[in-house]
């Protein structure tokens, strides 16, 4: 493969581009929050990171939705695309690129990509006959189709996986030689066991590749589909929406001109519903075009409500904008990343959100910050000094075994969190942070600094030491939580007096005084904003 040279300090993360036939829902926000978390984390590590999201605006489904709304397709797409943008900016999704497939730069990229595949002989004109689901914009084999009845009692065929109606499609169009890429795809996966994560989804893709792959229809006749990009040199045919959509990742990278810097370090976040498109069709298209394959495809499962996949017809769709107003943006971000597990579906309820946020953000983290910065314990409102003599047991200090365990846990925490962020197991990172916060709360309770006699200088030094250690723990938690809850972290770090330039991964350096090094924060004034970190949420009913 050409262009394999990787810029080790660059990183490119993407979300799927979302269909504009319906309003954004919780699942869309979830994908965006995961990608945002990885992007922010890479920035904190000093990477040059690019983060793209956007909307998928072509295809029959959109064409029909625009017709039903009585709008011209572009106006319709612009309206809905703006709603996604609004949701993302309200939720602090710090994308660097927002792509719409109706943009000129994208049309050029798709036309170029198509022409390369055509010139290399991977596309041929043929006949397609088979089942098609417009809702899923997807072709299905007879094995993937089932009998059903629609709401009027009519017998229909549906997709086994999505339940959406399918129709028999028979037309002359362009076909992509997907069948020719099976062994190259297998080689790629076997050689890159991290390419599709988590492992469970990697295995699923390998299973798909055990069977022959049928060639894929990659265009529709114009009489059926007008809303799309025409096949170069054949205006009678419109390019299949999935080929069009997948190329968005290249468009943002700068394709066809200057894409190497980003394309060689691309990582995709996708829901499990679109795994085949990303882990089979997309790599096959890329191999055909002679381009490198994505570094990682991070797959996540679905949010469900009341045990069922959220869908408009079931009326169980959770509105992410309304919920983030109710629970705050950081509250929703925290909940989604703390409770969402990549391997299995998660049930959403408002009650769970309320309980989790009150317990972990208000009581545990907020309580710790309050206690350690309260004027009763810290009347001077400074970052107190660590007294080496009052801590270690061997020097007559007061530390107990649990305190040493806590110090070890917090010292190791950045590495643990890093590993879980990298593998997109964000919930495990948050589990580890929560466990440490609990240990620090235990440390404070165990030594009950409020009982110490401030007039006794030895006791005062021990009190300062307890607070110093606790603030150091809080500084680590605040720094590590920035990708998840940027506003809360900012509030916490500002209260500790940690300046914006002191919040990177490199600045973590937990408790330097313990190793006899200087601590830049010692003696520094605390920030003046004494407001609560996260206000307690009240039940709505
Ligand atoms: O598939 N739980 O767009 P789409 C979690 N345009 N995530 C969910 C979810 C749920 N209940 N529902 C949706 C498309 N998602 C194509 C993609 S990419 C080149 C083209 C998220 O609007 C999840 O990431 O149907 C899923 O894969 C994506 O939204 C599907 O969004």
XYZ file of C-alpha atoms in Angstrom, residues 4-344:
341
model
C 1.734 4.404 4.705
C 3.902 6.995 6.389
C 2.160 8.042 9.582
C 2.531 11.298 11.427
C 2.739 9.975 14.972
C 1.432 13.192 16.500
C -1.654 13.492 14.319
C -4.999 11.915 15.077
C -8.254 11.926 13.140
C -11.529 10.769 14.675
C -14.942 10.629 13.015
C -18.569 9.950 13.895
C -20.994 8.510 11.363
C -22.665 11.250 9.369
C -26.299 11.212 10.353
C -29.335 10.918 8.102
C -31.400 14.050 7.970
C -34.714 12.281 7.505
C -35.483 12.548 11.223
C -34.509 14.655 14.240
C -31.412 13.896 16.273
C -31.900 11.487 19.148
C -29.962 10.239 22.118
C -28.029 7.632 20.111
C -26.653 10.269 17.750
C -25.476 12.349 20.673
C -23.874 9.251 22.191
C -21.660 8.626 19.128
C -20.702 12.299 19.080
C -19.852 12.350 22.798
C -17.614 9.279 22.459
C -15.717 10.831 19.567
C -15.522 14.177 21.356
C -14.067 12.481 24.416
C -11.324 10.826 22.336
C -10.587 14.072 20.506
C -10.279 16.101 23.724
C -8.143 13.395 25.274
C -5.735 13.438 22.327
C -5.496 17.231 22.495
C -4.634 17.021 26.188
C -1.899 14.596 25.238
C -0.456 17.140 22.856
C -1.711 15.583 19.610
C -2.788 17.542 16.592
C -6.325 16.159 16.437
C -9.043 16.497 13.827
C -12.621 15.558 14.697
C -15.352 15.390 12.098
C -19.085 14.862 12.199
C -21.903 15.933 9.932
C -24.942 14.865 7.983
C -25.734 12.313 5.291
C -28.132 14.058 2.962
C -28.582 12.037 -0.233
C -30.625 8.959 -1.027
C -34.153 7.763 -1.556
C -35.084 7.962 2.103
C -34.210 11.676 2.271
C -35.817 12.330 -1.106
C -39.057 10.812 0.196
C -38.874 12.595 3.558
C -38.454 15.961 1.796
C -41.414 15.190 -0.481
C -43.547 14.246 2.511
C -42.599 17.522 4.202
C -43.469 19.433 1.025
C -40.015 21.004 0.850
C -37.339 21.034 -1.783
C -34.669 18.523 -0.754
C -31.823 20.958 -0.082
C -33.937 23.259 2.100
C -35.189 20.230 3.971
C -31.624 18.926 4.490
C -30.336 22.311 5.611
C -33.098 22.615 8.234
C -32.384 19.230 9.781
C -28.614 19.533 9.458
C -28.827 22.773 11.453
C -30.682 20.901 14.202
C -27.822 18.424 14.521
C -25.344 21.276 14.588
C -27.333 23.040 17.260
C -27.514 19.912 19.405
C -23.776 19.340 19.083
C -22.780 22.875 19.960
C -25.203 22.894 22.907
C -23.504 19.741 24.181
C -19.938 21.008 23.771
C -19.130 18.636 20.928
C -15.912 20.283 19.827
C -15.798 19.049 16.222
C -13.249 20.702 13.967
C -15.105 19.815 10.748
C -18.793 19.523 9.995
C -19.449 17.850 6.670
C -22.645 17.811 4.647
C -22.712 15.431 1.696
C -24.477 18.075 -0.398
C -21.358 20.279 -0.324
C -19.344 20.853 -3.460
C -16.065 19.641 -1.918
C -17.753 16.316 -1.172
C -19.235 15.949 -4.646
C -15.729 16.398 -6.089
C -14.274 13.816 -3.728
C -16.984 11.246 -4.566
C -16.654 11.793 -8.312
C -12.908 11.392 -8.086
C -13.164 8.276 -5.915
C -15.670 6.728 -8.318
C -13.477 7.481 -11.307
C -10.493 5.795 -9.661
C -12.506 2.649 -8.946
C -13.828 2.692 -12.495
C -10.425 3.155 -14.089
C -8.963 0.352 -12.021
C -11.720 -1.939 -13.254
C -13.455 -2.500 -9.893
C -16.787 -1.202 -11.146
C -18.672 -2.738 -14.089
C -22.111 -2.265 -15.563
C -24.428 -5.128 -14.703
C -27.879 -6.161 -13.563
C -28.968 -6.162 -9.994
C -31.890 -8.136 -8.764
C -32.703 -8.536 -5.106
C -34.220 -7.137 -1.945
C -33.674 -3.526 -0.950
C -34.643 -1.654 2.207
C -35.068 2.069 1.653
C -35.182 2.750 5.403
C -31.769 1.109 5.810
C -30.577 2.058 2.279
C -29.323 -1.486 2.203
C -29.293 -4.577 -0.063
C -30.281 -7.891 1.509
C -29.870 -11.545 0.642
C -32.945 -13.838 0.812
C -31.555 -15.171 4.129
C -31.814 -11.692 5.636
C -35.497 -11.282 4.753
C -38.601 -12.418 6.611
C -42.411 -12.448 6.119
C -44.503 -9.935 8.014
C -47.779 -8.018 7.819
C -47.992 -4.237 7.748
C -50.398 -2.054 9.749
C -53.127 -2.465 7.133
C -52.862 -6.263 7.286
C -51.019 -6.610 3.978
C -48.371 -9.301 3.662
C -44.931 -7.779 3.212
C -41.278 -8.728 3.427
C -39.052 -7.154 6.057
C -35.372 -7.079 6.969
C -34.659 -9.610 9.718
C -32.179 -7.278 11.365
C -33.987 -3.952 11.351
C -37.625 -5.008 10.799
C -37.906 -2.445 8.022
C -39.898 -3.168 4.870
C -37.956 -4.433 1.860
C -38.855 -4.364 -1.838
C -37.764 -6.390 -4.830
C -35.492 -4.330 -6.995
C -34.513 -5.189 -10.520
C -32.519 -2.837 -12.662
C -29.445 -2.274 -14.704
C -26.810 -0.432 -12.753
C -23.185 -0.322 -11.774
C -21.723 -3.092 -9.652
C -18.622 -3.043 -7.448
C -16.495 -6.209 -7.438
C -16.817 -6.768 -3.716
C -16.325 -10.523 -4.237
C -12.774 -9.899 -5.406
C -11.721 -8.351 -2.081
C -12.653 -11.080 0.383
C -9.183 -12.495 0.895
C -7.533 -9.071 1.138
C -10.081 -8.096 3.775
C -9.337 -11.252 5.714
C -5.608 -10.564 5.516
C -6.136 -7.045 6.784
C -8.210 -8.181 9.755
C -5.970 -11.091 10.673
C -2.953 -8.835 10.527
C -4.675 -6.106 12.551
C -6.657 -7.669 15.378
C -7.229 -4.181 16.822
C -8.800 -2.877 13.626
C -12.354 -3.540 14.794
C -13.056 -3.081 18.495
C -14.332 -4.435 20.776
C -13.227 -8.004 20.009
C -16.815 -9.273 19.833
C -17.467 -7.172 16.719
C -14.124 -8.146 15.211
C -15.254 -11.775 15.410
C -18.581 -10.932 13.753
C -16.786 -9.323 10.819
C -14.495 -12.345 10.475
C -17.579 -14.572 10.355
C -19.106 -12.502 7.582
C -15.930 -12.923 5.612
C -16.049 -16.707 5.883
C -18.681 -16.710 3.143
C -18.500 -15.446 -0.408
C -19.339 -11.808 -0.781
C -21.753 -10.945 -3.571
C -20.848 -7.972 -5.756
C -22.497 -4.784 -4.589
C -24.798 -2.559 -6.590
C -23.368 0.958 -6.325
C -25.805 3.025 -8.369
C -29.534 3.453 -8.946
C -31.305 4.412 -12.117
C -32.152 8.107 -12.215
C -35.842 7.381 -12.636
C -35.811 5.969 -9.082
C -33.257 8.166 -7.408
C -32.539 11.733 -8.377
C -31.367 13.076 -5.037
C -27.702 12.150 -5.152
C -24.487 12.486 -7.087
C -24.607 11.352 -10.720
C -22.220 8.699 -11.942
C -19.407 10.505 -13.794
C -20.074 10.306 -17.535
C -23.449 8.610 -17.072
C -26.154 11.012 -15.900
C -28.749 8.231 -16.152
C -27.344 6.703 -12.958
C -27.081 8.093 -9.425
C -24.344 6.879 -7.040
C -25.525 4.590 -4.209
C -25.900 6.634 -1.048
C -23.589 4.470 1.067
C -20.660 4.806 -1.302
C -21.344 8.551 -1.356
C -21.633 8.725 2.445
C -18.520 6.726 3.325
C -16.326 8.954 1.182
C -17.148 11.825 3.590
C -14.272 10.641 5.786
C -11.884 11.215 2.898
C -13.450 14.523 1.910
C -12.751 15.908 5.373
C -9.187 14.570 5.213
C -8.657 16.673 2.077
C -9.109 14.019 -0.626
C -8.240 13.923 -3.453
C -5.414 16.452 -3.040
C -3.744 16.460 0.326
C -5.222 13.770 2.505
C -2.242 11.750 3.709
C -1.610 13.551 7.002
C -5.125 12.765 8.221
C -6.119 9.742 6.249
C -3.198 7.683 7.584
C -4.364 8.200 11.173
C -8.139 7.815 10.783
C -10.343 6.257 13.478
C -14.084 5.741 13.078
C -16.726 5.607 15.814
C -19.835 3.762 14.608
C -22.957 2.085 15.971
C -23.209 -1.681 15.535
C -26.063 -1.184 13.029
C -23.626 0.058 10.401
C -20.736 -2.298 11.080
C -20.908 -4.097 7.733
C -20.755 -0.830 5.812
C -17.666 0.272 7.723
C -15.805 -2.982 8.221
C -16.537 -4.711 4.890
C -17.733 -2.321 2.172
C -15.602 0.670 3.154
C -12.271 -1.170 3.431
C -13.052 -2.926 0.141
C -13.698 0.407 -1.587
C -10.477 1.779 -0.117
C -8.453 -1.245 -1.205
C -9.939 -0.796 -4.660
C -8.890 2.841 -4.720
C -5.397 1.976 -3.461
C -5.786 3.910 -0.219
C -4.776 2.902 3.332
C -7.439 1.420 5.585
C -8.706 3.067 8.779
C -6.626 2.456 11.901
C -9.553 1.510 14.117
C -13.279 1.061 13.823
C -14.678 1.629 17.302
C -18.090 -0.013 17.505
C -20.695 0.725 20.154
C -24.049 -0.790 20.971
C -27.413 0.907 21.214
C -29.380 2.883 23.714
C -32.801 1.392 24.114
C -35.839 2.594 26.035
C -38.219 0.290 27.834
C -36.356 -2.715 26.428
C -36.932 -1.630 22.812
C -34.786 0.171 20.262
C -35.770 3.822 20.177
C -37.965 4.515 17.219
C -40.409 7.155 16.175
C -43.218 4.666 15.597
C -42.861 3.245 19.121
C -42.826 6.762 20.551
C -39.891 5.964 22.866
C -37.332 8.319 21.380
C -35.411 10.319 23.966
C -34.795 13.931 22.914
C -31.136 14.648 23.732
C -31.477 18.431 23.665
C -34.351 18.487 26.082
C -32.575 16.006 28.392
C -29.361 17.990 28.373
C -31.326 21.058 29.410
C -32.909 19.070 32.205
C -29.768 17.335 33.477
C -27.148 19.824 32.143
C -24.841 19.123 29.235
C -22.083 17.710 31.400
C -24.633 15.641 33.287
C -25.799 13.957 30.072
C -22.252 13.511 28.816
C -21.235 11.897 32.087
C -24.249 9.621 32.150
C -23.858 8.442 28.553
C -20.181 7.651 28.959
C -20.495 6.157 32.432
C -23.410 3.851 31.571
C -22.861 3.143 27.892
C -20.978 -0.106 27.309
C -19.734 -0.947 23.825
C -20.628 -4.631 24.005
C -24.277 -4.576 24.958
